[in-house]
mmCIF file with all atom_site columns, C-alpha atoms and ligand atoms in Angstrom:
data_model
loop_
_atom_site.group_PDB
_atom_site.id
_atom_site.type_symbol
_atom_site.label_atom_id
_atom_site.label_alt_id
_atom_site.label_comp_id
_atom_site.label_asym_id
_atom_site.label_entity_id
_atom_site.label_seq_id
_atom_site.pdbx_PDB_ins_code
_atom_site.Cartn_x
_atom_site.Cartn_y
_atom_site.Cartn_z
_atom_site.occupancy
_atom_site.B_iso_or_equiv
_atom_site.pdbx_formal_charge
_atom_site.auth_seq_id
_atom_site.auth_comp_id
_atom_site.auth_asym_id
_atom_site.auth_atom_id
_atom_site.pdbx_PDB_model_num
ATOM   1   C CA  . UNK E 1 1   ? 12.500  -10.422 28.712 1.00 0.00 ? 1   UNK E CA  1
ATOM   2   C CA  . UNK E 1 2   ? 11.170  -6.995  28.311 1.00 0.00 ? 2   UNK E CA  1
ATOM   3   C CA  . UNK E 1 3   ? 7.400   -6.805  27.263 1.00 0.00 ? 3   UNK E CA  1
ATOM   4   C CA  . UNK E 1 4   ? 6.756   -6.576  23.409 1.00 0.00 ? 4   UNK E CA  1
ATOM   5   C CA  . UNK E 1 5   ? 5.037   -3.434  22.647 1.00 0.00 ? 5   UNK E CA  1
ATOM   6   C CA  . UNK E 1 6   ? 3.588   -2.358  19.043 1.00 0.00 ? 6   UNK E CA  1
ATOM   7   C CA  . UNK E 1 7   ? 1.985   0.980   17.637 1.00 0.00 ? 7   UNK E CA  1
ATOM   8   C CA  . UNK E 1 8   ? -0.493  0.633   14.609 1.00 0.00 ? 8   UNK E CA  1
ATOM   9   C CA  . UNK E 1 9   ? -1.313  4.226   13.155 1.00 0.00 ? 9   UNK E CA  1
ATOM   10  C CA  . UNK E 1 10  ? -3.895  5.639   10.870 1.00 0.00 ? 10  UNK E CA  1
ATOM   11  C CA  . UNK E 1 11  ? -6.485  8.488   10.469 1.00 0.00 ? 11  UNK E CA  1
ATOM   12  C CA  . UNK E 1 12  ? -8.878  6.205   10.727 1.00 0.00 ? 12  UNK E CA  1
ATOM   13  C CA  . UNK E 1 13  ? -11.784 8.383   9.281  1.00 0.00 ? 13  UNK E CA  1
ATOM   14  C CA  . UNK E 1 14  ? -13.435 5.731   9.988  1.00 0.00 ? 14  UNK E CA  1
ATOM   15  C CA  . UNK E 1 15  ? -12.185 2.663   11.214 1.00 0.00 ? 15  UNK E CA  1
ATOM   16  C CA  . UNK E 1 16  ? -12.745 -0.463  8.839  1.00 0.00 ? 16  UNK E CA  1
ATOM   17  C CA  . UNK E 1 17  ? -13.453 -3.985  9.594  1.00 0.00 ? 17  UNK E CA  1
ATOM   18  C CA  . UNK E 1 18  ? -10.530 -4.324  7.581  1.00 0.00 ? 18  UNK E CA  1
ATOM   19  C CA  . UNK E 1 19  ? -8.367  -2.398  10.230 1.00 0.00 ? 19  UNK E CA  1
ATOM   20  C CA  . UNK E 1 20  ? -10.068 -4.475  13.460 1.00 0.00 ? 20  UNK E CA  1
ATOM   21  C CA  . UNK E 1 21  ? -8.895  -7.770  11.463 1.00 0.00 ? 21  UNK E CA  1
ATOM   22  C CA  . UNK E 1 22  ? -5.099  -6.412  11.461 1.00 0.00 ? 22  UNK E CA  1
ATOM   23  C CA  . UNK E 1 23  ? -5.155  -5.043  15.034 1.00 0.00 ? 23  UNK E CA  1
ATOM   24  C CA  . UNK E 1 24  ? -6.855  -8.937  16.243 1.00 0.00 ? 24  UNK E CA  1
ATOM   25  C CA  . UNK E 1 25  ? -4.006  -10.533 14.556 1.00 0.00 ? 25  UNK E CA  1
ATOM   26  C CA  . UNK E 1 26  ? -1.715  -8.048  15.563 1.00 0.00 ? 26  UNK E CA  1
ATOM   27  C CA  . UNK E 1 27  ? -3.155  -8.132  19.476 1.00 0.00 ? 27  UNK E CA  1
ATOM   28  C CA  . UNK E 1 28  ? -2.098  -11.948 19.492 1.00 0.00 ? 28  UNK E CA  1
ATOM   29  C CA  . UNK E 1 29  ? 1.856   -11.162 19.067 1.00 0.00 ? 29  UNK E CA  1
ATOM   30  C CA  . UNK E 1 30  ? 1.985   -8.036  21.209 1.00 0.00 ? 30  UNK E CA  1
ATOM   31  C CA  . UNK E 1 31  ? 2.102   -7.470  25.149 1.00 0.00 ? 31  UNK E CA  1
ATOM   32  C CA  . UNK E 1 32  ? 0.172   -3.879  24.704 1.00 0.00 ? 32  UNK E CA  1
ATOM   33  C CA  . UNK E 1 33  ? -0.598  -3.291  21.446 1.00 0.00 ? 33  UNK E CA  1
ATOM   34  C CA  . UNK E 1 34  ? -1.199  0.696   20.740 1.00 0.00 ? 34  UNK E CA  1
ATOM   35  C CA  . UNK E 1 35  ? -3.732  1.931   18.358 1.00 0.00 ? 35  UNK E CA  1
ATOM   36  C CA  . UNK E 1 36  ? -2.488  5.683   17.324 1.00 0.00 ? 36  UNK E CA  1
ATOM   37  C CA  . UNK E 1 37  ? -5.346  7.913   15.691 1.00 0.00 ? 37  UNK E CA  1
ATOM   38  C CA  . UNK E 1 38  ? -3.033  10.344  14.147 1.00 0.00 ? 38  UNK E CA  1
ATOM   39  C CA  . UNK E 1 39  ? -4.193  13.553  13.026 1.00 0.00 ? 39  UNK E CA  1
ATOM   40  C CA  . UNK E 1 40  ? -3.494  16.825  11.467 1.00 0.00 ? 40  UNK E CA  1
ATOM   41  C CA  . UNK E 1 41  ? -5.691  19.474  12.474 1.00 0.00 ? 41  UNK E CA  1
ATOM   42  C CA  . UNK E 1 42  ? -5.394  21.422  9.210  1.00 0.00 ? 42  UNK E CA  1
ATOM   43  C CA  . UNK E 1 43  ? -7.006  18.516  7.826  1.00 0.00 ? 43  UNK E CA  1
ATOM   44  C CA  . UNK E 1 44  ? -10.349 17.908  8.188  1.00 0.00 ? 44  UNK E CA  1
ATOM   45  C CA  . UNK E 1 45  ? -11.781 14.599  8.101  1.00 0.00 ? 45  UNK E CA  1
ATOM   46  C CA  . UNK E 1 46  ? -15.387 13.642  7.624  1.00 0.00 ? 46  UNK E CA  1
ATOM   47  C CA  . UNK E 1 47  ? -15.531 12.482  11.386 1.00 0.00 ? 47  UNK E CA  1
ATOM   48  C CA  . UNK E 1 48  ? -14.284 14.349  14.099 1.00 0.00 ? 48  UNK E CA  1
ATOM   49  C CA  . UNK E 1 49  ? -11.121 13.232  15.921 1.00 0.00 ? 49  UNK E CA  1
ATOM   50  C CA  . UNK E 1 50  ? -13.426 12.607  19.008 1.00 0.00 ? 50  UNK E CA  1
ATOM   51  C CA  . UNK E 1 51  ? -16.030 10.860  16.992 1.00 0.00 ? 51  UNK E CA  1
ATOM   52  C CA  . UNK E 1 52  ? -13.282 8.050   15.429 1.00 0.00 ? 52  UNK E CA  1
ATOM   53  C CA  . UNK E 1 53  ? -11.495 7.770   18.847 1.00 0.00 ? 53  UNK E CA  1
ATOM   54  C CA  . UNK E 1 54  ? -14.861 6.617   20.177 1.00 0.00 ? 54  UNK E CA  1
ATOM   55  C CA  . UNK E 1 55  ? -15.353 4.743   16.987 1.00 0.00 ? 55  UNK E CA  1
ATOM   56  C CA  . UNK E 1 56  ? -12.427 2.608   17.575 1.00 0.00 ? 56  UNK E CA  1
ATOM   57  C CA  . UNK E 1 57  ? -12.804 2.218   21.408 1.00 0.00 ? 57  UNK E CA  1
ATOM   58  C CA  . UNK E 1 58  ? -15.796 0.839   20.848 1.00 0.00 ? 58  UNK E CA  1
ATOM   59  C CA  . UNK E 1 59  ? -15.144 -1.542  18.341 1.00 0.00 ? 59  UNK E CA  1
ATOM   60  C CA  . UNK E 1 60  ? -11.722 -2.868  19.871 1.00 0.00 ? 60  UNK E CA  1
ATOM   61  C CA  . UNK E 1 61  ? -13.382 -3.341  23.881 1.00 0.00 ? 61  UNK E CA  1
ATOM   62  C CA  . UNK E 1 62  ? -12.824 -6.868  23.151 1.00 0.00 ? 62  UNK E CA  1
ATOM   63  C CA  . UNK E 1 63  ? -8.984  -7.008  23.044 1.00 0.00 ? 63  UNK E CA  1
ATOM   64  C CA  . UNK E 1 64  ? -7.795  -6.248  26.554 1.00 0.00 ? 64  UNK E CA  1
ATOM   65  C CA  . UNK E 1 65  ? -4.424  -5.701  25.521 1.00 0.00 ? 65  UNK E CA  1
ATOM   66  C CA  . UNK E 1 66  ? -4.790  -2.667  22.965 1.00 0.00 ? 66  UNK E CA  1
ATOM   67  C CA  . UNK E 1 67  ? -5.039  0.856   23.927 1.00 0.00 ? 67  UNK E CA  1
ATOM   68  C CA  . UNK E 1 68  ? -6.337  3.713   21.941 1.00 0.00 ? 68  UNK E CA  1
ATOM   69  C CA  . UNK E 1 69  ? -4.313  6.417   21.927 1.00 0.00 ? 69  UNK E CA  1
ATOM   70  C CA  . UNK E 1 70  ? -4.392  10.108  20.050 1.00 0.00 ? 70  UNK E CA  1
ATOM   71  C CA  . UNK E 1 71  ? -1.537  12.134  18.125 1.00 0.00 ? 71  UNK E CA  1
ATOM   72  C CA  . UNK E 1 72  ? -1.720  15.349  16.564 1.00 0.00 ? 72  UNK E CA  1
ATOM   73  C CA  . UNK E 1 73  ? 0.736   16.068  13.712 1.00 0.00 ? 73  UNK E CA  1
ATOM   74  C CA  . UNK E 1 74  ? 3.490   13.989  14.910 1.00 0.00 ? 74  UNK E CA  1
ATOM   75  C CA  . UNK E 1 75  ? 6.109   11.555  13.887 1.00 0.00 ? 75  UNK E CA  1
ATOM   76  C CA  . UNK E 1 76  ? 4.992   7.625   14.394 1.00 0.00 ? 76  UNK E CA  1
ATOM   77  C CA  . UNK E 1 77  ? 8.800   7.134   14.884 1.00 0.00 ? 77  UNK E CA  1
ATOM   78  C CA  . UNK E 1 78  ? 8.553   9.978   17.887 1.00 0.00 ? 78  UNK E CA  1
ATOM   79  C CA  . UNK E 1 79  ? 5.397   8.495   19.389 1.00 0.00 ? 79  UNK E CA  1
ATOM   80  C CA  . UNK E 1 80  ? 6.922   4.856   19.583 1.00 0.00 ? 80  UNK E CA  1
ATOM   81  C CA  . UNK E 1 81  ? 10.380  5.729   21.288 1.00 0.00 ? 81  UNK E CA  1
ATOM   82  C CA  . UNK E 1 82  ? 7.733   7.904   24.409 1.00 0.00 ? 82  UNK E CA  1
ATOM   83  C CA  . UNK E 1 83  ? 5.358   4.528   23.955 1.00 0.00 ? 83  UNK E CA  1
ATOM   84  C CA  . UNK E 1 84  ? 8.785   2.180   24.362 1.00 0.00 ? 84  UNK E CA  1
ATOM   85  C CA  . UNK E 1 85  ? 7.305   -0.090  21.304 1.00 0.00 ? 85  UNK E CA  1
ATOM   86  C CA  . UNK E 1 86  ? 9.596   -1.739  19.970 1.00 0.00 ? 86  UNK E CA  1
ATOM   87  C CA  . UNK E 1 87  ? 7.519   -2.313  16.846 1.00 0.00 ? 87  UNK E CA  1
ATOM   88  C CA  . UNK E 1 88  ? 5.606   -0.565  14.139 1.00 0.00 ? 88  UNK E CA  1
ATOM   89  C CA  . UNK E 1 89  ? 2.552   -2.567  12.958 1.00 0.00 ? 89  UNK E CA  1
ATOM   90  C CA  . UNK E 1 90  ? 0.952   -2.067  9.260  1.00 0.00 ? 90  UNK E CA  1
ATOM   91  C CA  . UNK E 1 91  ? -1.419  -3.326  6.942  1.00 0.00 ? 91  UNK E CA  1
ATOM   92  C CA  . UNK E 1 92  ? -0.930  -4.389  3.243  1.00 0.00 ? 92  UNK E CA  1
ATOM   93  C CA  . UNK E 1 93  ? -3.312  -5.217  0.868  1.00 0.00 ? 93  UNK E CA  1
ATOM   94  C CA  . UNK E 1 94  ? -2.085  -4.915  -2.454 1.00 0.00 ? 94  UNK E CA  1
ATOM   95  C CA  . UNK E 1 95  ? 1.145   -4.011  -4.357 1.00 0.00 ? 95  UNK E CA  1
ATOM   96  C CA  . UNK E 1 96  ? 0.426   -0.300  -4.412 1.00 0.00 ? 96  UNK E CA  1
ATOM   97  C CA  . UNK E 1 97  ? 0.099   -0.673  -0.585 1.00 0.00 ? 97  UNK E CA  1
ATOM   98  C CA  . UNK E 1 98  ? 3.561   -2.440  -0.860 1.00 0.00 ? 98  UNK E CA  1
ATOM   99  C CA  . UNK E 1 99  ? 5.541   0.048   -2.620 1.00 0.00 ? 99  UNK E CA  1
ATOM   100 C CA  . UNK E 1 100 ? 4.039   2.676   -0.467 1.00 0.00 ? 100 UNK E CA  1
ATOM   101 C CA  . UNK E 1 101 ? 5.096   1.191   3.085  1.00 0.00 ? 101 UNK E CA  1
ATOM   102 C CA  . UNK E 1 102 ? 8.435   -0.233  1.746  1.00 0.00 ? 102 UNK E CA  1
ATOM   103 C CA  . UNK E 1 103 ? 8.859   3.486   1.305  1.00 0.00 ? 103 UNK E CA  1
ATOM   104 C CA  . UNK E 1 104 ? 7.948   4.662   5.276  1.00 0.00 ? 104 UNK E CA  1
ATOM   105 C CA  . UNK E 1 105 ? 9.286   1.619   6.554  1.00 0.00 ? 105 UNK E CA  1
ATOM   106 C CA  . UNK E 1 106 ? 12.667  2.279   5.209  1.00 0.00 ? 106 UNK E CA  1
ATOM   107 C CA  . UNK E 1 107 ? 12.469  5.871   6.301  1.00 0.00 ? 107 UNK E CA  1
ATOM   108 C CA  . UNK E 1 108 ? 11.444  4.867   10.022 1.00 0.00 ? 108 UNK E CA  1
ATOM   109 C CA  . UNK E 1 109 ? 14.546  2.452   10.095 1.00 0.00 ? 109 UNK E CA  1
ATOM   110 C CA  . UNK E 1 110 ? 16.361  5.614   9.118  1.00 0.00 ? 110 UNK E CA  1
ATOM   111 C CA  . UNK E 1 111 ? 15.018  7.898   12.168 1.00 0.00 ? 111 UNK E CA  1
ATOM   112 C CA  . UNK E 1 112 ? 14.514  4.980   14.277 1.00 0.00 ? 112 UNK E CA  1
ATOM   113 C CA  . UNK E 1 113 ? 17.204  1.774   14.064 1.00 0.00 ? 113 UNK E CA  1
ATOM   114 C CA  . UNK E 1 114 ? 15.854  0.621   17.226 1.00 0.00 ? 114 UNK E CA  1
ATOM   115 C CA  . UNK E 1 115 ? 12.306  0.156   15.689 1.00 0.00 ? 115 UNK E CA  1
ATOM   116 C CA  . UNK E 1 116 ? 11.061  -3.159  13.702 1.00 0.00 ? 116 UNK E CA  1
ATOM   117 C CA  . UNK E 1 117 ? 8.253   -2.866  10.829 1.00 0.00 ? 117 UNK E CA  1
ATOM   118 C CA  . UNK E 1 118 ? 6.313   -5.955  10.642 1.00 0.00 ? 118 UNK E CA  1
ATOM   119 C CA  . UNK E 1 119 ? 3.757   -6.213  8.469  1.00 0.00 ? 119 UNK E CA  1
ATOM   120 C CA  . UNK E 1 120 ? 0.433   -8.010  8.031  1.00 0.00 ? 120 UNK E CA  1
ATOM   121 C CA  . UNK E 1 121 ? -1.323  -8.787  5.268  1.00 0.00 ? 121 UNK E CA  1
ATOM   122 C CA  . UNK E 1 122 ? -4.888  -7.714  4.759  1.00 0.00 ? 122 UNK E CA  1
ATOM   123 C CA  . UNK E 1 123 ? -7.883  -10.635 5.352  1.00 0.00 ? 123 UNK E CA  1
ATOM   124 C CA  . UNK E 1 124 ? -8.678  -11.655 1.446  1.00 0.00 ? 124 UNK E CA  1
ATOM   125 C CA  . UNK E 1 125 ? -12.307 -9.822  2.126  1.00 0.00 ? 125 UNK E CA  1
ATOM   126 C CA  . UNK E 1 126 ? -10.602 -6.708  2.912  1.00 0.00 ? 126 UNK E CA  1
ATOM   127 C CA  . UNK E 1 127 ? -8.523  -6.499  0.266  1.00 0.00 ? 127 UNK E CA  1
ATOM   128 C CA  . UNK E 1 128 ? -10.110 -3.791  -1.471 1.00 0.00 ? 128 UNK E CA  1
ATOM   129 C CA  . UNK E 1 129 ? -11.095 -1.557  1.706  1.00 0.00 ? 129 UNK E CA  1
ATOM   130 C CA  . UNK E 1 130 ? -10.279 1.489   2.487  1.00 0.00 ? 130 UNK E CA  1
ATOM   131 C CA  . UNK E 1 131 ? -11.565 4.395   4.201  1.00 0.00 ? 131 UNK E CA  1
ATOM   132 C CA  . UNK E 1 132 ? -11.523 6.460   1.691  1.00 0.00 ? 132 UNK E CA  1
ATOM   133 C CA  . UNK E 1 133 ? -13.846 3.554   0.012  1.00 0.00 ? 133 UNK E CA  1
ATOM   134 C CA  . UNK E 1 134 ? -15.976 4.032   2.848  1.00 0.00 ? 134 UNK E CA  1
ATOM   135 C CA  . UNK E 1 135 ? -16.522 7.883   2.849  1.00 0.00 ? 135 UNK E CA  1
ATOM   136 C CA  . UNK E 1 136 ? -16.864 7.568   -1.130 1.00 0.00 ? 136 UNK E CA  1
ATOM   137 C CA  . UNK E 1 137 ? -20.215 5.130   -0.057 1.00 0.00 ? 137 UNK E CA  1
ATOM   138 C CA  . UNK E 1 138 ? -21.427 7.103   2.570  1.00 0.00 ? 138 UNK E CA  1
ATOM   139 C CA  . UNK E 1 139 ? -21.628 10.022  0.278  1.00 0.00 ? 139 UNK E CA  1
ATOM   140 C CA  . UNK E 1 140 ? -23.687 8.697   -1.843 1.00 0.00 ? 140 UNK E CA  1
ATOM   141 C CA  . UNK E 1 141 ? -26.094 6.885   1.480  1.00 0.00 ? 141 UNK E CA  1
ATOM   142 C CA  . UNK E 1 142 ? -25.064 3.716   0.129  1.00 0.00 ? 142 UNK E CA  1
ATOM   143 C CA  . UNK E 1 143 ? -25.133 0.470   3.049  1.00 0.00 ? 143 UNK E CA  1
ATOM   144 C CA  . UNK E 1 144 ? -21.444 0.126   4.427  1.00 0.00 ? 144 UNK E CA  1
ATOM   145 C CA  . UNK E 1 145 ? -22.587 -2.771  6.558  1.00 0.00 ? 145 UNK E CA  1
ATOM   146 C CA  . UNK E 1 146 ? -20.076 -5.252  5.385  1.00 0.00 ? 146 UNK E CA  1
ATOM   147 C CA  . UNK E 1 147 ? -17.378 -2.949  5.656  1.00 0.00 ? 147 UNK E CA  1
ATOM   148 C CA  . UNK E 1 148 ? -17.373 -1.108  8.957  1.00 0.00 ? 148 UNK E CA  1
ATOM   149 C CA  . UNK E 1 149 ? -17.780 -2.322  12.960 1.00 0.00 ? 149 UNK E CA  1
ATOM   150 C CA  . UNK E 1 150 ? -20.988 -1.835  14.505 1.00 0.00 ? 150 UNK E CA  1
ATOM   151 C CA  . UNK E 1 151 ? -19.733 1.461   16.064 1.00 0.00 ? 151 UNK E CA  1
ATOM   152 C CA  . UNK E 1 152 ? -19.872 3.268   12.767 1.00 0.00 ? 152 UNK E CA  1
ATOM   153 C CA  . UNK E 1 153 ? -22.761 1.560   11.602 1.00 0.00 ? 153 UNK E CA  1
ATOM   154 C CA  . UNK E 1 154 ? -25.009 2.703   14.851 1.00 0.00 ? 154 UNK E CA  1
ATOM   155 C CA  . UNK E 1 155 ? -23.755 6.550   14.397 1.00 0.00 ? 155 UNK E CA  1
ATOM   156 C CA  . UNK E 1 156 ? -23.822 6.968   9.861  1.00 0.00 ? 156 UNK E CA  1
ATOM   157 C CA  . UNK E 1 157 ? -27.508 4.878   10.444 1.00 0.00 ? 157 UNK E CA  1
ATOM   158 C CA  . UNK E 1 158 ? -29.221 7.914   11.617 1.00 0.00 ? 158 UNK E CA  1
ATOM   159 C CA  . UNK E 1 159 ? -26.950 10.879  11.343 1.00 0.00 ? 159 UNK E CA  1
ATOM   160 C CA  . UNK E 1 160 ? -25.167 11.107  7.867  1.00 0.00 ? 160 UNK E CA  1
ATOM   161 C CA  . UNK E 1 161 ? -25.406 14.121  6.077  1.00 0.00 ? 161 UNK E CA  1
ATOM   162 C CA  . UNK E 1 162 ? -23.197 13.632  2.986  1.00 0.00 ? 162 UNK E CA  1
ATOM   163 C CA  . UNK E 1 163 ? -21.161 16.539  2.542  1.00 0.00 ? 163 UNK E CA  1
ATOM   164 C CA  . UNK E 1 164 ? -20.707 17.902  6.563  1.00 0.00 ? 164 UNK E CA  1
ATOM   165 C CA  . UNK E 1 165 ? -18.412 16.620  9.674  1.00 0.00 ? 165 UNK E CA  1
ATOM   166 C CA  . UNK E 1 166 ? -20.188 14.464  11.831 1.00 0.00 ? 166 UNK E CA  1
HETATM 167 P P1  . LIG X 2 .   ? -4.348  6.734   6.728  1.00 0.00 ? 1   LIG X P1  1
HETATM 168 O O1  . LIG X 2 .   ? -5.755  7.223   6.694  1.00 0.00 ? 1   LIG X O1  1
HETATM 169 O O2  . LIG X 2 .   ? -3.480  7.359   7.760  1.00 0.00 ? 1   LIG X O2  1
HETATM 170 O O3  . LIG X 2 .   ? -3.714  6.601   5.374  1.00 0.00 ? 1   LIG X O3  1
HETATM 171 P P2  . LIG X 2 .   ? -5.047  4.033   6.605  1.00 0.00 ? 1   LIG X P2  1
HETATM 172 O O4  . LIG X 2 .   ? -6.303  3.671   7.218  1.00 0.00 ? 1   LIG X O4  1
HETATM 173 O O5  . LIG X 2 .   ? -5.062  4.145   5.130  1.00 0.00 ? 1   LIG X O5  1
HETATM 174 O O6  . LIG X 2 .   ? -4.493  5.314   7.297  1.00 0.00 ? 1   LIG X O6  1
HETATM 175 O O7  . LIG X 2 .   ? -3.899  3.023   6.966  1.00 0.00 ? 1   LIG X O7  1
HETATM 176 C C1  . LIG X 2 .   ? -3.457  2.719   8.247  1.00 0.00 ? 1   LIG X C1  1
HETATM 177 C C2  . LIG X 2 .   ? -2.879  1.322   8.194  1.00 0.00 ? 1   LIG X C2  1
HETATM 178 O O8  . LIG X 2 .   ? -3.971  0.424   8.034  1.00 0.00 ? 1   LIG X O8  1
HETATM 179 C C3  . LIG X 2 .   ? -1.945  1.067   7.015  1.00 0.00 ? 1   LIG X C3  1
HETATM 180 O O9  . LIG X 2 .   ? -0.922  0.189   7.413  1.00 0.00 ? 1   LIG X O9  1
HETATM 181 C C4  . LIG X 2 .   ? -2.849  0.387   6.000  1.00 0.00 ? 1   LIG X C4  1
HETATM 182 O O10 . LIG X 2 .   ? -2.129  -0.454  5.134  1.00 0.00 ? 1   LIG X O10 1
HETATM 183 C C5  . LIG X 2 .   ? -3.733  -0.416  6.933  1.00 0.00 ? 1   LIG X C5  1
HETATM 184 N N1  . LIG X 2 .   ? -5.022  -0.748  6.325  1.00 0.00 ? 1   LIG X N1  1
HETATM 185 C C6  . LIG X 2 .   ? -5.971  0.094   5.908  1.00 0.00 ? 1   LIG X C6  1
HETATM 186 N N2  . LIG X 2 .   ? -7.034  -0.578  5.404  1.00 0.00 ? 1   LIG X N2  1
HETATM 187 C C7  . LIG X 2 .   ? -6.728  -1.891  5.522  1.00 0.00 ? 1   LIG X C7  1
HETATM 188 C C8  . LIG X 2 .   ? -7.381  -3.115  5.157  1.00 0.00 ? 1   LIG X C8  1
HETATM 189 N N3  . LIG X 2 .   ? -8.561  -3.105  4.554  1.00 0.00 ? 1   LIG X N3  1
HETATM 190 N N4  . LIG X 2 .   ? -6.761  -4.282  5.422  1.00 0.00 ? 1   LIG X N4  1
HETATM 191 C C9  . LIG X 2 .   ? -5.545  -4.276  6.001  1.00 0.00 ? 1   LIG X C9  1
HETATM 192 N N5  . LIG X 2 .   ? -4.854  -3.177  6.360  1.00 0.00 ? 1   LIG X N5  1
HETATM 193 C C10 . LIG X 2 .   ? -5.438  -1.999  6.121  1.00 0.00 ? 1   LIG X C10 1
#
């Protein structure tokens, strides 16, 4: 049987705890599991593309089987067809997250029949985090302990400034 292979994309500005849950579970089904920071370089982010790549290395060292790779301003769909996955892997948390990813999911079957969507949904803890929640708290210096890996944590600890790139 050929090897199972699934992508998992985000912007990932930063990494969650809530998106290390979904990429454990995820790890478990998967032969290689890829982790795609996608990015748009007319978009800034508060971290640098660099800076969340290493964020996510770092806090995934422990699953042998995912890799970490980078895409600027492409198609997931194109991605997984160079990648050979044979599935896309997403998140859901809530019913707005639904709506939104029956939405992509049903477009990527239309680019890409060959693809499967699976989806898994959020831990209960993480049902309310986002990344966007994230940069909101770190705006205003507030703790984001319980919500990010120790790899953010050891960088926002001593070098936040609230309104630059890090
Ligand atoms: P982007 O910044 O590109 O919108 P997100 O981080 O919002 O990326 O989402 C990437 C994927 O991670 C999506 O499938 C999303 O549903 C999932 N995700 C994000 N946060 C969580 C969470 N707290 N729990 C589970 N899945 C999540």
């Amino acid at each position: 049987m050929s090897d199972k292979i699934g992508l998992f994309t985000g912007s990932f500005d930063p990494v969650t705890k809530g998106h290390v849950a979904i990429i454990e579970r995820a790890s478990q089904l998967f032969d290689t599991l890829y982790v795609g920071l996608f990015y748009n370089q007319a978009k800034k982010g508060l971290f640098e593309v660099s800076q969340r790549q290493e964020f996510l290395c770092e806090s995934l060292s422990h699953l042998p089987n995912v890799k970490v790779i980078t895409a600027q301003s492409s198609l997931a769909v194109d991605i997984a067809r160079q990648l050979q996955a044979t599935h896309l892997v997403r998140g859901l948390r809530n019913q707005a997250d639904l709506a939104y990813e029956m939405g992509l999911a049903y477009f990527n079957q239309q680019l890409a029949q060959e693809l499967e969507t699976v989806f898994f949904l959020s831990d209960v803890q993480y049902q309310y985090l986002s990344s966007s929640r994230v940069r909101e708290l770190l705006a205003f210096e507030a703790d984001v302990s319980p919500y990010v890996p120790e790899s953010v944590l050891k960088k926002v600890k001593y070098s936040y400034d609230s309104q630059e790139t890090i």
